[in-house]
Coordinates of C-alpha atoms in Angstrom, one line a residue:
X22 CA -0.3 -0.1 -0.1
X23 CA 1.2 3.2 -1.1
X24 CA 0.9 6.5 1.1
X25 CA -1.4 8.0 -1.6
X26 CA -3.7 4.7 -0.9
X27 CA -5.0 5.2 2.4
X28 CA -8.8 3.9 1.4
X29 CA -7.4 0.5 0.1
X30 CA -10.4 -2.0 0.5
X31 CA -12.8 0.4 1.1
X32 CA -16.1 1.3 -0.5
X33 CA -17.2 4.9 -0.5
X34 CA -20.2 6.9 -1.9
X35 CA -20.3 10.8 -2.2
X36 CA -23.5 12.9 -3.0
X37 CA -23.2 15.6 -5.3
X38 CA -20.2 13.7 -7.0
X39 CA -21.1 15.0 -10.6
X40 CA -19.5 18.3 -9.8
X41 CA -17.6 20.2 -7.5
X42 CA -16.5 19.8 -4.3
X43 CA -18.3 16.2 -4.4
X44 CA -16.4 15.6 -7.7
X45 CA -13.1 16.2 -6.3
X46 CA -13.3 14.0 -3.3
X47 CA -14.8 11.1 -5.3
X48 CA -11.8 11.3 -7.8
X49 CA -9.4 11.5 -4.5
X50 CA -10.8 8.6 -2.8
X51 CA -10.3 6.5 -6.1
X52 CA -6.4 7.7 -6.1
X53 CA -6.3 6.5 -2.8
X54 CA -7.2 3.2 -3.8
X55 CA -11.3 3.0 -2.7
X56 CA -13.9 1.6 -4.8
X57 CA -16.4 5.0 -5.0
X58 CA -19.7 5.4 -6.0
X59 CA -20.3 8.7 -8.0
X60 CA -24.2 9.4 -6.5
X61 CA -26.1 12.8 -8.0
X62 CA -29.3 13.2 -9.3
X63 CA -27.9 14.2 -12.6
X64 CA -27.7 10.7 -14.2
X65 CA -25.7 11.7 -17.2
X66 CA -23.3 13.9 -15.2
X67 CA -22.6 10.9 -12.8
X68 CA -21.7 8.7 -15.6
X69 CA -19.6 10.9 -17.0
X70 CA -17.5 11.3 -14.1
X71 CA -17.1 7.4 -13.9
X72 CA -16.7 6.9 -17.3
X73 CA -12.7 6.8 -17.6
X74 CA -12.3 5.1 -14.1
X75 CA -13.5 1.6 -14.7
X76 CA -13.9 -0.9 -12.7
X77 CA -13.6 1.2 -9.2
X78 CA -15.9 3.3 -10.0
X79 CA -19.9 3.4 -10.8
X80 CA -22.4 5.7 -10.9
X81 CA -26.0 5.8 -8.9
X82 CA -28.7 8.1 -9.7
X83 CA -29.9 9.6 -6.3
X84 CA -32.2 12.6 -5.7
X85 CA -31.1 13.0 -1.9
X86 CA -34.7 14.6 -1.3
X87 CA -36.8 11.3 -2.3
X88 CA -36.6 8.7 0.2
X89 CA -37.8 6.0 -2.4
X90 CA -35.0 7.5 -4.8
X91 CA -32.2 7.1 -1.6
X92 CA -33.4 3.7 -0.6
X93 CA -33.3 2.3 -4.1
X94 CA -29.9 3.5 -4.6
X95 CA -28.6 2.0 -1.5
X96 CA -30.6 -1.4 -2.0
X97 CA -28.7 -1.6 -5.7
X98 CA -25.4 -1.1 -4.4
X99 CA -26.1 -3.6 -1.6
X100 CA -27.4 -6.2 -4.0
X101 CA -24.2 -6.0 -6.1
X102 CA -22.0 -6.0 -3.1
X103 CA -21.1 -2.3 -3.1
X104 CA -22.7 -1.4 0.6
X105 CA -20.2 2.1 1.2
X106 CA -18.4 2.0 4.7
X107 CA -17.8 5.3 3.9
X108 CA -20.5 7.8 2.9
X109 CA -20.0 11.7 2.4
X110 CA -23.0 13.3 2.4
X111 CA -22.5 16.3 0.2
X112 CA -25.1 17.2 -2.0
X113 CA -26.8 20.7 -1.5
X114 CA -28.3 23.5 -3.0
X115 CA -28.1 27.2 -2.4
X116 CA -30.7 29.5 -4.0
X117 CA -29.2 32.4 -4.7
X118 CA -31.3 35.6 -5.4
X119 CA -34.2 33.6 -4.1
X120 CA -33.1 33.1 -0.3
X121 CA -32.9 36.0 1.7
X122 CA -33.6 37.8 5.2
X123 CA -36.6 36.1 6.9
X124 CA -39.4 39.0 6.6
X125 CA -38.7 38.4 2.7
X126 CA -38.1 34.5 2.6
X127 CA -40.8 33.0 0.6
X128 CA -41.9 29.6 2.1
X129 CA -41.3 27.9 -0.9
X130 CA -37.5 28.5 -1.0
X131 CA -37.4 27.8 2.6
X132 CA -38.8 24.2 1.9
X133 CA -37.0 23.6 -1.0
X134 CA -33.6 24.6 0.7
X135 CA -34.7 22.0 3.7
X136 CA -35.9 19.5 1.6
X137 CA -32.5 19.2 0.0
X138 CA -30.0 20.4 1.9
X139 CA -31.4 18.8 5.5
X140 CA -33.9 16.3 4.7
X141 CA -31.6 14.7 1.8
X142 CA -28.7 14.7 4.8
X143 CA -31.0 13.5 6.9
X144 CA -31.9 11.0 4.1
X145 CA -28.3 9.8 3.0
X146 CA -27.1 9.3 6.6
X147 CA -30.4 7.0 7.6
X148 CA -29.8 4.8 4.7
X149 CA -26.4 4.8 5.2
X150 CA -26.3 4.0 8.5
X151 CA -28.7 0.9 8.0
X152 CA -25.8 -0.4 5.3
X153 CA -23.2 0.1 7.9
X154 CA -25.1 -1.6 10.2
X155 CA -24.9 -4.7 8.3
X156 CA -21.2 -4.3 7.4
X157 CA -19.6 -3.7 10.7
X158 CA -19.5 0.3 11.2
X159 CA -18.0 3.0 8.9
X160 CA -17.7 6.6 8.6
X161 CA -19.8 9.4 7.7
X162 CA -19.0 12.6 6.5
X163 CA -21.5 15.6 6.3
X164 CA -20.8 19.0 4.6
X165 CA -21.2 21.9 6.8
X166 CA -21.0 25.6 7.0
X167 CA -19.3 28.3 8.8
X168 CA -23.5 29.9 8.2
X169 CA -24.2 27.3 10.8
X170 CA -22.4 28.8 13.7
X171 CA -22.1 32.3 12.9
X172 CA -24.0 34.8 10.9
X173 CA -22.0 34.7 7.6
X174 CA -25.6 34.1 5.9
X175 CA -27.5 37.0 7.4
X176 CA -29.1 36.8 4.2
X177 CA -29.4 33.1 3.6
X178 CA -31.9 32.2 6.0
X179 CA -33.1 28.9 4.7
X180 CA -29.4 27.7 3.9
X181 CA -27.8 29.1 7.1
X182 CA -30.7 27.2 8.9
X183 CA -30.0 24.1 7.1
X184 CA -26.6 23.8 7.5
X185 CA -27.3 24.6 11.5
X186 CA -29.7 21.3 11.0
X187 CA -26.8 19.3 9.3
X188 CA -24.4 20.2 12.2
X189 CA -27.0 19.1 14.8
X190 CA -27.4 15.8 13.0
X191 CA -24.0 14.9 12.7
X192 CA -23.7 15.2 16.6
X193 CA -26.9 13.2 17.6
X194 CA -26.0 10.4 15.0
X195 CA -22.5 10.3 16.0
X196 CA -23.6 9.6 19.8
X197 CA -26.2 7.1 18.9
X198 CA -23.7 4.7 17.1
X199 CA -20.8 5.4 18.6
X200 CA -20.6 1.9 20.0
X201 CA -21.8 0.0 17.1
X202 CA -18.9 1.3 15.0
X203 CA -20.3 4.2 13.1
X204 CA -18.2 7.4 13.0
X205 CA -19.9 10.7 12.1
X206 CA -18.2 14.1 11.6
X207 CA -18.6 17.3 10.0
X208 CA -16.7 19.3 7.5
X209 CA -17.2 22.9 7.4
X210 CA -15.5 24.9 4.3
X211 CA -15.8 28.5 3.7
X212 CA -16.7 29.9 0.8
X213 CA -15.5 27.6 -1.7
X214 CA -15.5 28.5 -5.6
X215 CA -17.7 25.8 -7.3
X216 CA -20.6 26.0 -9.8
X217 CA -22.6 26.4 -6.6
X218 CA -21.5 30.1 -5.9
X219 CA -21.7 31.1 -9.7
X220 CA -23.5 34.1 -8.7
X221 CA -21.0 35.3 -6.0
X222 CA -17.5 34.5 -8.8
X223 CA -19.3 36.8 -11.3
X224 CA -20.0 39.5 -8.8
X225 CA -16.4 40.9 -8.1
X226 CA -17.8 43.3 -5.0
X227 CA -19.8 40.4 -3.3
X228 CA -16.6 38.1 -4.0
X229 CA -14.4 40.7 -2.4
X230 CA -16.6 41.0 0.7
X231 CA -16.6 37.3 1.7
X232 CA -13.0 37.1 0.9
X233 CA -11.9 39.8 3.0
X234 CA -13.7 38.4 5.9
X235 CA -11.0 34.9 5.2
X236 CA -7.8 35.6 7.1
X237 CA -5.9 33.6 4.9
X238 CA -7.2 36.3 2.0
X239 CA -8.5 33.9 -0.5
X240 CA -11.4 31.8 -1.3
X241 CA -11.3 27.9 -0.9
X242 CA -11.2 25.3 -4.0
X243 CA -12.7 21.5 -3.8
X244 CA -8.7 20.5 -3.7
X245 CA -8.5 22.2 0.0
X246 CA -11.2 19.9 1.3
X247 CA -9.7 16.5 -0.1
X248 CA -6.7 16.1 2.7
X249 CA -9.4 16.4 5.7
X250 CA -12.1 13.9 3.6
X251 CA -9.3 11.0 3.2
X252 CA -8.5 11.6 6.8
X253 CA -12.2 11.2 8.3
X254 CA -12.5 8.0 5.4
X255 CA -9.5 6.1 6.9
X256 CA -8.5 4.5 9.8
X257 CA -6.2 7.5 10.8
X258 CA -9.2 9.0 12.4
X259 CA -10.5 6.3 14.2
X260 CA -10.9 8.1 17.5
X261 CA -12.7 11.0 15.8
X262 CA -16.5 11.3 16.0
X263 CA -19.3 13.9 16.6
X264 CA -16.7 16.4 15.7
X265 CA -16.7 19.8 13.3
X266 CA -13.4 20.5 11.1
X267 CA -13.0 23.6 9.7
X268 CA -11.3 24.2 6.6
X269 CA -11.9 27.8 6.2
X270 CA -8.8 30.0 5.8
X271 CA -9.6 30.8 9.6
X272 CA -12.9 32.3 8.9
X273 CA -14.6 30.7 12.4
X274 CA -11.7 32.1 14.5
X275 CA -12.4 35.7 13.8

């Protein structure tokens, strides 16, 4: 086993793996020796992501906001002998131009954000835990946000609330299943430039305002998250559960 294959022998599933942070994590897991399931509601995108990888990756269509879709995906994987021992619940939405301060927030926008980000994470974790109980344990990693713990998202009420819920969910599930071999941790990235935040990338003033609150003075990239995601998926983090790992350029230290 080489130093770049810390996940050899593991099967991992990453949601939102067709693009952005999810794609970077899934690709790194493959490089680290894991079999990786690229899960996304974009079936074509997931298929394209695994096309050049070969037998160590497979695509699965999963709409995390629908339990039938999540359950079917996990059942398909179990039938194929691909029950994941590592699950990264990464998929989410941030509805720029619609999410707002609470007095101006439409219920539909609130509900859509909660359905995908919080309920979608709940459903992913629920079915991940069921599978891991059958294989003797595993590691679950949630994608959180500084907006969950401080007022960074004052005009993103639904998004901030959904991420706060994810942080709480992670702690609760970690405590419930620690003695059964399942670890749950949350990674909190700061502003990370992917397609999800194109509205900010294309707005120099808004981008500068956010980066100005990051002590390291730059935006994050998906590559900045790969190392912590490998650590939490590997046995190197065997005693870590219920924690939040900030990878935010010092944003939450201010």
